[in-house]
Amino acid sequence: MHFLRPERVPGEKTSAPALPNRLLPFSFHFFRQFFWGCMGLLTLPVLGRAVFASIAYATKRLTDTVLAMHDPAAEAGPMLFGPLLLFVALVVGRFALDGGMWFCSYHTRSPMLMRIKEEVFGYAQRLSPAYFESTLSGKIAHRTVLLPDQVLLLFDMMVFDFIPSGMFFVFVAALFYLANPMFCAAAAVSIVVYFVTSLCLGRECAKRSAANNEARAAVTGRIVDVITNIRNVFLFANQPLEDRELGRYTGEERDRRMALYRSVVRLRCVQYVMDILMWLAFVGGALYAWVHRVIGAGDFVMITALTGSLLQTAYNLGQRIPEFYEQLGAAQESIGTLIVPATIQDRPSASTLVVKQGAIHFERVAFAYDAGKRGPRNVVQDFELFIPPGQRLGLVGPSGAGKTTLMGLLMRMHDVTAGAIRIDGQDIRDVTQASLRGALALIPQDTSLFHRSLLENIRYGRPGAPDEEVIRAAHRAHAHEFIAELEHGYHTLVGERGIKLSGGQRQRIAIARAILRDAPILLLDEATSALDSHSEHLIQQAMREAMVGKSVIAIAHRLSTVMDMDRLIVLQRGVIVADGSHSELLRRGGLYAELWRRQSGGFNPVAAREAEELEEEFPAEGAGGGDLVVERQHALAGHEDRS
């Protein structure tokens, strides 16, 4: 292990640690990890400034010695040896300390920056899904990228500017005291007035910087949102609209940036005036004291040299104070909005989910979305559903019935507000999120891929899977056919969100990913909605094979995709209104039969009338419901042949 920075140990826990949500504790969280390097950067610059101030004292001794010599030719050697040796030693020591400082900087700053980036990214990607639903991805990316740089820049200002400069003022005051206590008192009062004034004016810079950082994040978020949806911009020819909207955001940023600029200019003007007054006061005072024999020539040389260094240091520090407050406000804003508590967290006693059978139980579940000023909006209330191990369940119903909400609750994208969801008797809130989601494989309706190779995108379902298994999963998902036709095959980059692939191709990659995952519980959210009829026919067989031995929950709007499921649940406004197989639900009539009638004949008036006749022929409570689907399909097929 390097003595300046910690190294990651193989097998070390990879989950991101909790990060403090205030700037000072947040910074110390990382400084502790690089303790010795940070200590070196704190002490070596201070020692360097002490040596630099001492060079002026050595110059004073050298001047006094030269002026005290009566016979320079005879006395130069013995009298100048000590002062010259001190002068040379201080100069060499200054260079040695600078070398040590840059050595510590090399081994500390860049590794610490990378560690901050890693942990901030790790924290951000573990925030609750609700955070990402309510915050623009561009804003999140903006803060995730800038926060590490802001913290490191503040650290640099402290260790290279503020702390060494503060100690330099102390050293200068001590040397002024050796010359004359009045100069020490004058220096102390001047420095205190200078920095109290700067700090008071700097607070306004910090506030305006935080506001400016928020506006910058909003602009970045808007740009990323437009670029992400650039296809819609093209399709609707709305470039002028987006230009106007971005102009509104940039106008806000411009106003806040100009307000920040005015604060900075005001601060620097005050600092310039104080710099000039301090220089005139110290140099004039030293000249007056020397003329009146209050101080010697060596003291005059030392005070004049130190005054120049003192004012240069104060000037440089004054330039950094507005920047410091600007970065301080930006960092505080970034931490306050990014490092927020996750609403979905593993309990301290969370165990690993063990799935032996795959039984799923929604036990009197209630859930409500926060609808803002209107208060919580109930989606499901007192919801009870048990899914036996290995059962294939279809969730159907009109839009807004609660199908996607139930699937999201099972994946613990949100926590239930009442009741519990259990898998094999284990409350999903009592197990780790990683083990819960490791037991689930989802094929979403809207498939989004990483800008990586097809091989990497499929392997994402089970990182570390050998190429042979990845290709086998692609074969089963009928994705291998189109992959083989690509120039780079499985190594083809798919573009951002998979833009280089068609919707059907992206969905087949998602199916291959789920097949590779081989989780005991399979979740389908309109899994074949983006496929053409030929591809859907090919994949249905693969999906049936993938379902063997698994508990399956499938959301469907196209009822034909779930009619072969073991069981169908019909939802309406978060309530189960029907439960049974496809044929049973048709035989009973009701909402499911109405949905089926609309989908099977809704776009063909003749077919719709024949569908109604079929429902009259097979009443809801009549017998022989098991043959309803077959006879209905024969009747509809006969109509299609006639047309």
XYZ file of C-alpha atoms in Angstrom:
643
model
C 0.000 0.000 0.000
C 1.334 3.417 -0.921
C 2.079 5.512 2.152
C 0.366 8.598 0.724
C -2.856 7.117 -0.622
C -4.992 4.059 0.089
C -5.397 1.350 -2.487
C -8.477 -0.771 -3.034
C -8.192 -4.252 -1.667
C -9.461 -7.138 -3.841
C -12.805 -8.313 -2.542
C -13.476 -4.971 -0.851
C -17.135 -4.035 -0.631
C -18.046 -2.227 -3.832
C -21.222 -0.472 -2.670
C -20.805 3.273 -2.265
C -20.469 4.483 1.338
C -22.835 7.037 2.769
C -21.554 10.498 1.937
C -22.062 13.528 4.218
C -24.403 16.138 2.756
C -22.487 19.150 4.094
C -19.333 20.466 2.469
C -16.882 20.291 5.382
C -17.715 16.715 6.503
C -17.915 15.703 2.837
C -14.390 17.015 2.233
C -12.941 15.461 5.390
C -14.425 12.115 4.341
C -11.902 12.071 1.493
C -9.058 13.862 3.269
C -8.985 11.070 5.851
C -8.485 8.527 3.091
C -5.332 10.383 1.980
C -4.213 11.472 5.441
C -0.429 11.521 5.042
C -0.502 13.133 1.627
C -2.885 15.832 2.870
C -0.722 16.408 5.947
C 2.290 16.873 3.689
C 0.385 19.377 1.566
C -0.743 21.230 4.685
C 2.706 21.520 6.305
C 5.202 21.845 3.452
C 3.731 25.036 1.901
C 3.594 26.608 5.376
C 7.248 25.749 5.989
C 8.064 27.105 2.533
C 6.461 30.456 3.386
C 8.328 30.534 6.705
C 11.617 30.007 4.893
C 10.677 32.659 2.327
C 10.012 35.188 5.103
C 13.276 34.186 6.787
C 15.196 35.038 3.604
C 14.239 38.675 4.215
C 15.643 38.360 7.733
C 18.862 36.882 6.325
C 19.034 39.837 3.932
C 18.692 42.189 6.921
C 21.594 40.489 8.705
C 23.679 40.594 5.547
C 22.936 44.311 5.092
C 23.740 45.153 8.712
C 26.976 43.170 8.503
C 28.116 44.919 5.326
C 27.364 48.360 6.753
C 29.172 47.503 10.004
C 32.446 46.607 8.297
C 35.248 49.191 8.627
C 37.683 47.345 6.353
C 35.645 45.258 3.878
C 38.712 43.689 2.283
C 39.971 42.343 5.587
C 36.678 41.684 7.374
C 34.488 40.348 4.532
C 35.467 36.697 4.910
C 34.904 36.093 8.627
C 32.023 38.569 9.024
C 30.008 37.533 5.953
C 30.465 33.772 6.295
C 27.604 33.292 8.788
C 25.012 35.537 7.076
C 25.878 34.139 3.640
C 25.678 30.557 4.905
C 22.260 31.296 6.426
C 21.097 32.916 3.184
C 22.238 29.975 1.029
C 20.762 27.426 3.451
C 17.391 29.168 3.364
C 17.353 29.345 -0.448
C 18.286 25.656 -0.773
C 15.730 24.754 1.905
C 13.044 26.651 0.017
C 13.688 24.633 -3.151
C 13.777 21.365 -1.164
C 10.430 22.135 0.461
C 8.918 23.011 -2.925
C 10.148 19.671 -4.287
C 8.566 17.800 -1.366
C 5.328 19.711 -1.858
C 5.093 18.767 -5.530
C 5.943 15.151 -4.676
C 3.017 15.023 -2.227
C 0.803 16.813 -4.736
C 1.631 14.297 -7.458
C 0.784 11.320 -5.247
C -2.285 12.823 -3.568
C -4.299 15.276 -5.639
C -5.048 13.214 -8.764
C -5.766 9.969 -6.863
C -8.018 11.888 -4.463
C -9.867 13.500 -7.378
C -10.456 10.082 -8.942
C -11.683 8.707 -5.599
C -14.138 11.583 -5.214
C -15.425 10.984 -8.752
C -15.823 7.255 -8.099
C -17.696 7.688 -4.829
C -19.898 10.547 -6.046
C -20.832 8.506 -9.125
C -21.363 5.429 -6.949
C -23.610 7.421 -4.641
C -25.530 9.043 -7.487
C -26.345 5.777 -9.230
C -27.658 4.341 -5.959
C -30.141 7.141 -5.356
C -33.786 6.148 -5.352
C -35.612 5.878 -8.690
C -37.957 8.671 -7.588
C -34.995 11.078 -7.576
C -34.217 10.324 -11.215
C -37.887 10.599 -12.123
C -38.072 14.146 -10.741
C -34.611 15.463 -11.750
C -33.304 16.048 -15.264
C -30.476 13.686 -16.142
C -28.461 16.624 -17.472
C -28.602 18.323 -14.072
C -27.481 15.143 -12.346
C -24.620 14.673 -14.799
C -23.611 18.337 -14.458
C -23.308 18.098 -10.684
C -21.728 14.648 -10.702
C -18.986 15.840 -13.049
C -18.339 19.252 -11.475
C -18.565 18.442 -7.753
C -15.223 16.545 -7.535
C -13.421 19.368 -9.348
C -15.041 21.954 -7.087
C -13.966 20.119 -3.926
C -10.398 19.650 -5.173
C -10.158 23.307 -6.203
C -11.292 24.389 -2.734
C -8.712 22.022 -1.229
C -6.000 23.517 -3.448
C -6.935 27.037 -2.417
C -6.742 26.095 1.244
C -3.398 24.248 1.167
C -1.610 26.378 -1.439
C -3.105 29.819 -0.756
C -5.103 30.517 2.385
C -3.307 28.501 5.076
C 0.268 29.256 3.880
C -0.618 32.912 3.321
C -2.172 33.181 6.769
C 0.965 31.737 8.349
C 3.106 34.026 6.175
C 1.301 37.016 7.673
C 2.153 35.678 11.142
C 5.824 35.270 10.209
C 5.931 38.783 8.728
C 4.320 40.227 11.848
C 6.962 38.482 13.982
C 9.806 39.903 11.877
C 8.208 43.346 11.981
C 8.139 43.012 15.753
C 11.884 42.362 15.764
C 12.367 45.611 13.857
C 9.839 47.658 15.830
C 6.651 46.613 17.670
C 4.728 49.480 16.036
C 5.176 47.891 12.619
C 3.891 44.584 14.006
C 0.754 46.269 15.368
C 0.205 48.147 12.111
C 0.585 44.952 10.084
C -1.837 43.046 12.323
C -4.516 45.744 12.141
C -4.112 46.155 8.368
C -4.372 42.434 7.651
C -7.407 41.989 9.910
C -9.232 44.928 8.293
C -8.295 43.683 4.818
C -9.647 40.186 5.291
C -12.685 41.023 7.383
C -13.754 43.383 4.602
C -13.003 40.744 1.950
C -14.908 38.031 3.809
C -17.969 40.227 4.337
C -18.121 41.141 0.664
C -17.268 37.562 -0.312
C -20.421 36.135 1.264
C -22.503 37.848 -1.381
C -20.279 36.222 -4.017
C -21.003 32.793 -2.497
C -24.775 33.316 -2.588
C -24.719 34.550 -6.156
C -22.404 31.711 -7.171
C -24.841 29.107 -5.824
C -27.649 30.737 -7.804
C -25.455 30.830 -10.906
C -24.525 27.150 -10.493
C -28.209 26.227 -10.306
C -28.884 28.160 -13.513
C -25.921 26.488 -15.248
C -27.233 23.069 -14.227
C -30.662 23.969 -15.617
C -29.127 24.968 -18.964
C -27.114 21.739 -19.097
C -30.210 19.728 -18.227
C -32.203 21.431 -20.981
C -29.487 20.814 -23.579
C -29.132 17.144 -22.617
C -32.924 16.723 -22.676
C -33.113 18.137 -26.216
C -30.169 16.100 -27.486
C -31.621 12.940 -25.956
C -34.897 13.600 -27.776
C -33.348 15.067 -30.927
C -35.345 12.670 -33.101
C -38.572 14.276 -31.899
C -37.118 17.717 -32.601
C -36.428 16.644 -36.195
C -39.791 14.941 -36.672
C -41.775 17.974 -35.499
C -39.349 20.549 -36.985
C -39.256 22.320 -33.639
C -35.699 23.659 -33.730
C -36.960 27.284 -33.481
C -39.050 26.349 -30.439
C -36.050 24.755 -28.729
C -33.918 27.796 -29.611
C -36.431 30.064 -27.880
C -36.750 27.817 -24.844
C -32.992 27.509 -24.447
C -32.736 31.286 -24.790
C -35.054 31.610 -21.808
C -32.793 29.346 -19.734
C -29.569 31.013 -20.886
C -31.130 34.417 -20.187
C -31.634 33.371 -16.584
C -28.057 32.110 -16.394
C -26.781 35.358 -17.948
C -28.629 37.469 -15.372
C -27.274 35.419 -12.493
C -23.761 35.367 -13.924
C -23.788 39.168 -14.330
C -24.980 39.567 -10.747
C -22.082 37.364 -9.640
C -19.672 39.382 -11.788
C -20.837 42.654 -10.204
C -20.226 41.222 -6.740
C -16.721 40.103 -7.710
C -15.834 43.480 -9.257
C -17.088 45.306 -6.156
C -14.917 43.113 -3.935
C -11.804 43.524 -6.055
C -12.137 47.303 -6.291
C -12.200 47.521 -2.502
C -9.168 45.232 -2.325
C -7.215 47.350 -4.840
C -7.783 50.501 -2.775
C -6.697 48.766 0.433
C -3.577 47.358 -1.288
C -2.448 50.831 -2.350
C -3.110 52.345 1.082
C -1.227 49.538 2.842
C 1.795 49.884 0.549
C 1.978 53.653 1.061
C 1.574 53.278 4.819
C 4.272 50.617 5.310
C 6.908 51.987 2.928
C 6.320 55.569 4.072
C 6.400 54.518 7.713
C 9.614 52.539 7.241
C 11.269 55.464 5.466
C 10.178 57.858 8.216
C 11.461 55.514 10.930
C 14.829 55.072 9.200
C 15.283 58.826 8.675
C 14.595 59.406 12.371
C 16.923 56.568 13.429
C 14.087 54.487 14.890
C 15.168 51.481 12.795
C 18.446 50.579 11.146
C 19.241 50.206 7.466
C 18.905 46.416 7.658
C 15.462 46.765 9.220
C 14.488 49.215 6.476
C 15.588 46.762 3.777
C 13.743 43.894 5.506
C 10.548 45.875 6.056
C 10.550 47.152 2.473
C 11.125 43.648 1.069
C 8.521 42.072 3.346
C 6.020 44.827 2.573
C 6.282 44.011 -1.124
C 5.846 40.287 -0.410
C 3.060 40.981 2.073
C 1.087 43.109 -0.359
C 1.697 40.684 -3.234
C 0.443 37.832 -1.056
C -2.562 39.871 0.050
C -3.260 40.830 -3.565
C -3.040 37.212 -4.759
C -5.190 36.090 -1.870
C -7.668 38.839 -2.624
C -7.909 37.535 -6.171
C -8.599 34.047 -4.838
C -11.245 35.036 -2.309
C -13.970 35.739 -4.916
C -13.068 32.526 -6.729
C -13.086 30.657 -3.430
C -16.551 31.922 -2.590
C -17.717 31.180 -6.114
C -16.544 27.567 -5.869
C -17.776 27.323 -2.277
C -21.298 28.332 -3.253
C -21.277 26.024 -6.276
C -19.990 23.064 -4.245
C -22.545 23.620 -1.479
C -25.331 23.777 -4.062
C -24.093 20.600 -5.769
C -23.812 18.685 -2.497
C -27.174 19.943 -1.266
C -28.987 18.742 -4.378
C -26.974 15.614 -5.246
C -26.006 14.108 -1.891
C -29.540 13.535 -0.662
C -30.823 10.593 1.375
C -32.054 7.701 -0.737
C -35.704 6.951 -0.027
C -35.109 3.288 -0.860
C -32.372 1.922 1.390
C -31.263 -1.457 2.651
C -32.087 -1.954 6.286
C -29.075 -2.475 8.593
C -30.231 -6.040 9.199
C -31.042 -6.745 5.534
C -30.295 -10.307 4.475
C -29.781 -11.902 1.081
C -32.959 -12.981 -0.681
C -33.093 -16.736 -1.133
C -35.537 -17.848 -3.836
C -36.260 -21.560 -3.647
C -39.705 -21.699 -5.253
C -40.631 -18.217 -6.474
C -43.949 -17.640 -4.730
C -44.987 -13.970 -4.756
C -47.477 -12.484 -2.324
C -48.870 -8.952 -2.466
C -50.209 -8.770 1.074
C -52.836 -6.032 1.512
C -50.612 -3.605 -0.354
C -51.348 0.108 -0.524
C -49.357 2.680 -2.451
C -49.807 6.341 -3.304
C -47.731 8.628 -5.501
C -46.994 12.077 -4.161
C -49.009 14.389 -6.395
C -47.542 17.590 -4.962
C -50.034 20.220 -3.807
C -52.926 17.857 -4.405
C -51.453 15.438 -1.892
C -50.914 11.681 -2.248
C -52.739 9.946 -5.086
C -53.733 6.372 -4.275
C -52.924 3.889 -7.003
C -53.602 0.641 -5.172
C -55.391 0.141 -1.881
C -55.660 -3.027 0.210
C -54.392 -5.045 -2.773
C -54.212 -8.802 -2.196
C -52.669 -11.224 -4.709
C -50.850 -14.531 -4.317
C -48.876 -15.988 -7.221
C -47.919 -19.648 -6.663
C -44.429 -20.843 -7.616
C -43.970 -21.333 -11.343
C -47.243 -19.689 -12.319
C -47.407 -17.542 -15.446
C -49.540 -14.525 -14.617
C -50.766 -11.837 -17.000
C -51.737 -8.364 -15.782
C -54.242 -6.677 -18.080
C -56.511 -3.700 -17.890
C -56.916 -0.186 -19.242
C -54.135 2.396 -18.997
C -53.712 3.760 -15.484
C -55.093 0.625 -13.857
C -51.922 0.118 -11.774
C -50.162 -2.650 -13.713
C -46.796 -0.912 -14.043
C -47.041 0.358 -10.472
C -47.372 -3.182 -9.119
C -44.370 -4.330 -11.127
C -42.370 -1.336 -9.891
C -43.298 -2.140 -6.291
C -42.140 -5.725 -6.779
C -38.786 -4.453 -8.072
C -38.761 -2.030 -5.121
C -38.510 1.068 -7.263
C -40.833 2.472 -4.606
C -41.758 1.175 -1.167
C -45.332 0.261 -0.336
C -47.109 2.695 1.978
C -48.923 -0.159 3.711
C -48.891 -3.940 3.640
C -45.995 -6.013 2.340
C -44.702 -7.826 -0.719
C -43.156 -11.205 -0.021
C -41.122 -13.597 -2.147
C -41.083 -17.086 -0.676
C -42.287 -15.539 2.579
C -39.494 -12.938 2.741
C -40.520 -9.291 2.923
C -38.624 -7.581 0.109
C -37.876 -4.653 2.452
C -35.929 -7.041 4.695
C -33.533 -8.170 1.961
C -30.838 -6.298 0.077
C -31.853 -4.521 -3.090
C -29.018 -6.220 -4.958
C -30.225 -9.704 -4.057
C -33.854 -8.770 -4.795
C -33.123 -7.441 -8.264
C -30.705 -10.278 -8.853
C -33.700 -12.619 -8.564
C -35.664 -10.664 -11.179
C -35.240 -10.393 -14.931
C -37.144 -7.617 -16.681
C -37.899 -7.227 -20.363
C -39.199 -3.654 -20.616
C -41.468 -2.134 -23.207
C -39.053 0.723 -23.932
C -35.633 -0.863 -24.232
C -32.678 1.447 -23.671
C -29.170 0.201 -24.410
C -25.749 1.494 -23.421
C -23.447 2.995 -26.026
C -21.371 -0.159 -25.910
C -20.988 -3.258 -28.016
C -23.844 -5.706 -28.495
C -21.782 -8.272 -26.623
C -21.496 -5.969 -23.607
C -25.177 -5.025 -23.714
C -26.321 -8.647 -23.647
C -23.713 -9.591 -21.032
C -25.097 -6.818 -18.812
C -27.716 -9.350 -17.736
C -24.988 -11.469 -16.138
C -21.585 -9.747 -15.987
C -18.768 -12.222 -16.405
C -20.737 -14.647 -18.566
C -18.522 -16.243 -21.252
C -18.996 -15.258 -24.879
C -20.457 -18.661 -25.719
C -23.372 -18.193 -23.310
C -23.971 -14.642 -24.537
C -24.175 -15.849 -28.140
C -26.408 -18.751 -27.106
C -28.812 -16.298 -25.442
C -28.814 -14.189 -28.610
C -29.700 -17.291 -30.638
C -32.628 -18.087 -28.331
C -33.869 -14.499 -28.601
C -33.539 -14.638 -32.408
C -31.111 -11.705 -32.251
C -28.158 -13.605 -33.706
C -29.587 -13.374 -37.220
C -29.397 -9.589 -37.479
C -26.204 -9.362 -35.383
C -24.396 -11.672 -37.802
C -25.258 -9.341 -40.678
C -23.585 -6.338 -39.017
C -20.081 -5.404 -40.130
C -18.571 -5.826 -36.666
C -21.016 -8.450 -35.429
C -21.223 -8.672 -31.650
C -18.616 -5.918 -31.319
C -20.834 -3.334 -33.020
C -21.405 -0.188 -30.966
C -25.137 0.480 -30.762
C -25.075 4.264 -30.228
C -26.581 6.256 -27.384
C -29.615 4.414 -25.979
C -29.229 1.938 -28.875
C -30.207 4.484 -31.520
C -28.427 2.539 -34.300
C -30.832 -0.386 -33.882
C -34.501 -0.604 -34.719
C -37.072 -0.914 -31.954
C -37.520 -4.615 -32.632
C -33.778 -5.244 -32.613
C -33.378 -3.420 -29.300
C -36.160 -5.482 -27.807
C -34.564 -8.727 -28.952
C -31.333 -7.635 -27.263
C -33.346 -7.021 -24.078
C -34.865 -10.492 -24.355
C -31.424 -12.028 -24.860
C -30.203 -10.153 -21.798
C -33.068 -11.533 -19.705
C -32.497 -15.065 -21.011
C -28.826 -14.805 -20.071
C -29.723 -13.580 -16.585
C -31.757 -16.755 -15.956
C -33.452 -15.287 -12.877
C -36.145 -17.312 -11.061
C -38.740 -14.550 -11.570
C -39.354 -13.160 -15.050
C -41.105 -9.822 -15.584
C -42.445 -8.859 -19.004
C -43.666 -5.354 -19.757
C -45.127 -5.561 -23.267
C -42.023 -7.585 -24.115
C -42.901 -8.093 -27.783
C -44.645 -4.787 -28.444
C -41.925 -3.515 -30.797
C -41.685 -6.677 -32.888
C -43.204 -7.366 -36.257
C -45.496 -10.368 -36.622
C -42.748 -12.634 -37.976
C -40.284 -11.756 -35.217
C -42.980 -12.030 -32.571
C -43.858 -15.514 -33.745
C -40.199 -16.554 -33.543
C -39.699 -15.089 -30.101
C -42.887 -16.424 -28.542
C -41.398 -19.917 -28.666
C -38.169 -18.668 -27.107
C -40.152 -16.869 -24.429
C -42.107 -20.010 -23.632
C -38.824 -21.856 -23.202
C -37.452 -19.072 -21.007
C -40.550 -19.234 -18.797
C -40.121 -22.908 -17.932
C -39.617 -23.339 -14.195
C -40.005 -19.629 -13.464
C -42.634 -17.426 -11.915
C -43.743 -14.993 -14.607
C -45.599 -11.694 -14.446
C -46.454 -10.168 -17.804
C -48.054 -6.791 -18.441
C -49.974 -6.633 -21.692
C -52.265 -4.301 -23.541
C -52.454 -6.675 -26.504
C -54.407 -9.493 -24.927
C -53.332 -11.954 -27.615
C -49.805 -11.931 -26.131
C -50.993 -13.255 -22.746
C -53.976 -15.414 -23.696
C -51.871 -18.559 -23.149
C -50.881 -17.569 -19.602
C -51.923 -19.823 -16.734
C -53.832 -16.988 -15.111
C -54.960 -13.485 -15.986
C -55.642 -10.670 -13.536
C -57.815 -7.817 -14.773
C -57.115 -4.513 -13.029
C -59.197 -1.378 -12.987
C -58.184 1.638 -10.875
C -55.878 -0.488 -8.738
C -58.513 -3.129 -7.974
C -58.757 -6.724 -9.221
C -62.050 -6.947 -11.085
C -61.524 -10.390 -12.622
C -59.250 -13.387 -12.085
C -59.063 -16.486 -14.259
C -57.819 -17.971 -17.496
C -58.472 -16.430 -20.888
C -61.379 -18.718 -21.673
C -62.901 -18.332 -18.213
C -62.806 -14.558 -18.395
C -64.400 -14.527 -21.847
C -67.125 -16.826 -20.618
C -67.904 -14.532 -17.685
C -68.107 -11.367 -19.783
C -67.241 -8.071 -18.123
C -64.243 -5.794 -18.676
C -61.904 -8.458 -20.082
C -64.467 -9.638 -22.628
C -65.070 -6.022 -23.639
C -61.328 -5.418 -24.105
C -61.022 -8.628 -26.104
C -63.982 -7.673 -28.301
C -62.470 -4.274 -29.057
C -59.042 -5.672 -29.898
C -60.263 -8.582 -31.970
C -62.762 -6.579 -34.026
C -62.500 -2.943 -33.075
C -61.108 -1.811 -36.425
C -63.531 -3.893 -38.519
C -67.264 -3.188 -38.066
C -68.303 -6.533 -39.577
C -65.892 -8.444 -37.362
C -67.054 -6.440 -34.362
C -70.682 -7.405 -35.025
C -69.709 -11.042 -35.377
C -67.752 -10.798 -32.135
C -70.878 -9.482 -30.413
C -72.874 -12.370 -31.864
C -70.326 -14.790 -30.472
C -70.682 -13.247 -27.016
C -74.460 -13.606 -27.281
C -74.000 -17.209 -28.350
C -71.772 -17.879 -25.335
C -73.348 -15.991 -22.406
C -71.199 -14.995 -19.406
C -72.490 -17.690 -17.098
C -73.116 -20.354 -19.743
C -71.513 -23.747 -19.902
C -68.974 -24.919 -22.373
C -66.733 -21.916 -21.857
C -63.661 -24.033 -22.521
C -64.496 -24.148 -26.245
C -65.303 -20.448 -26.510
C -61.869 -19.304 -27.678
C -61.637 -22.023 -30.366
C -65.103 -21.411 -31.792
C -64.626 -17.631 -31.627
C -61.343 -17.869 -33.509
C -62.970 -20.139 -36.137
C -65.787 -17.636 -36.611
C -63.408 -14.694 -36.961
C -61.197 -16.696 -39.302
C -64.236 -17.488 -41.442
C -65.035 -13.791 -41.684
C -61.437 -13.014 -42.717
C -61.624 -15.674 -45.456
C -64.842 -14.142 -46.803
C -63.377 -10.644 -46.836
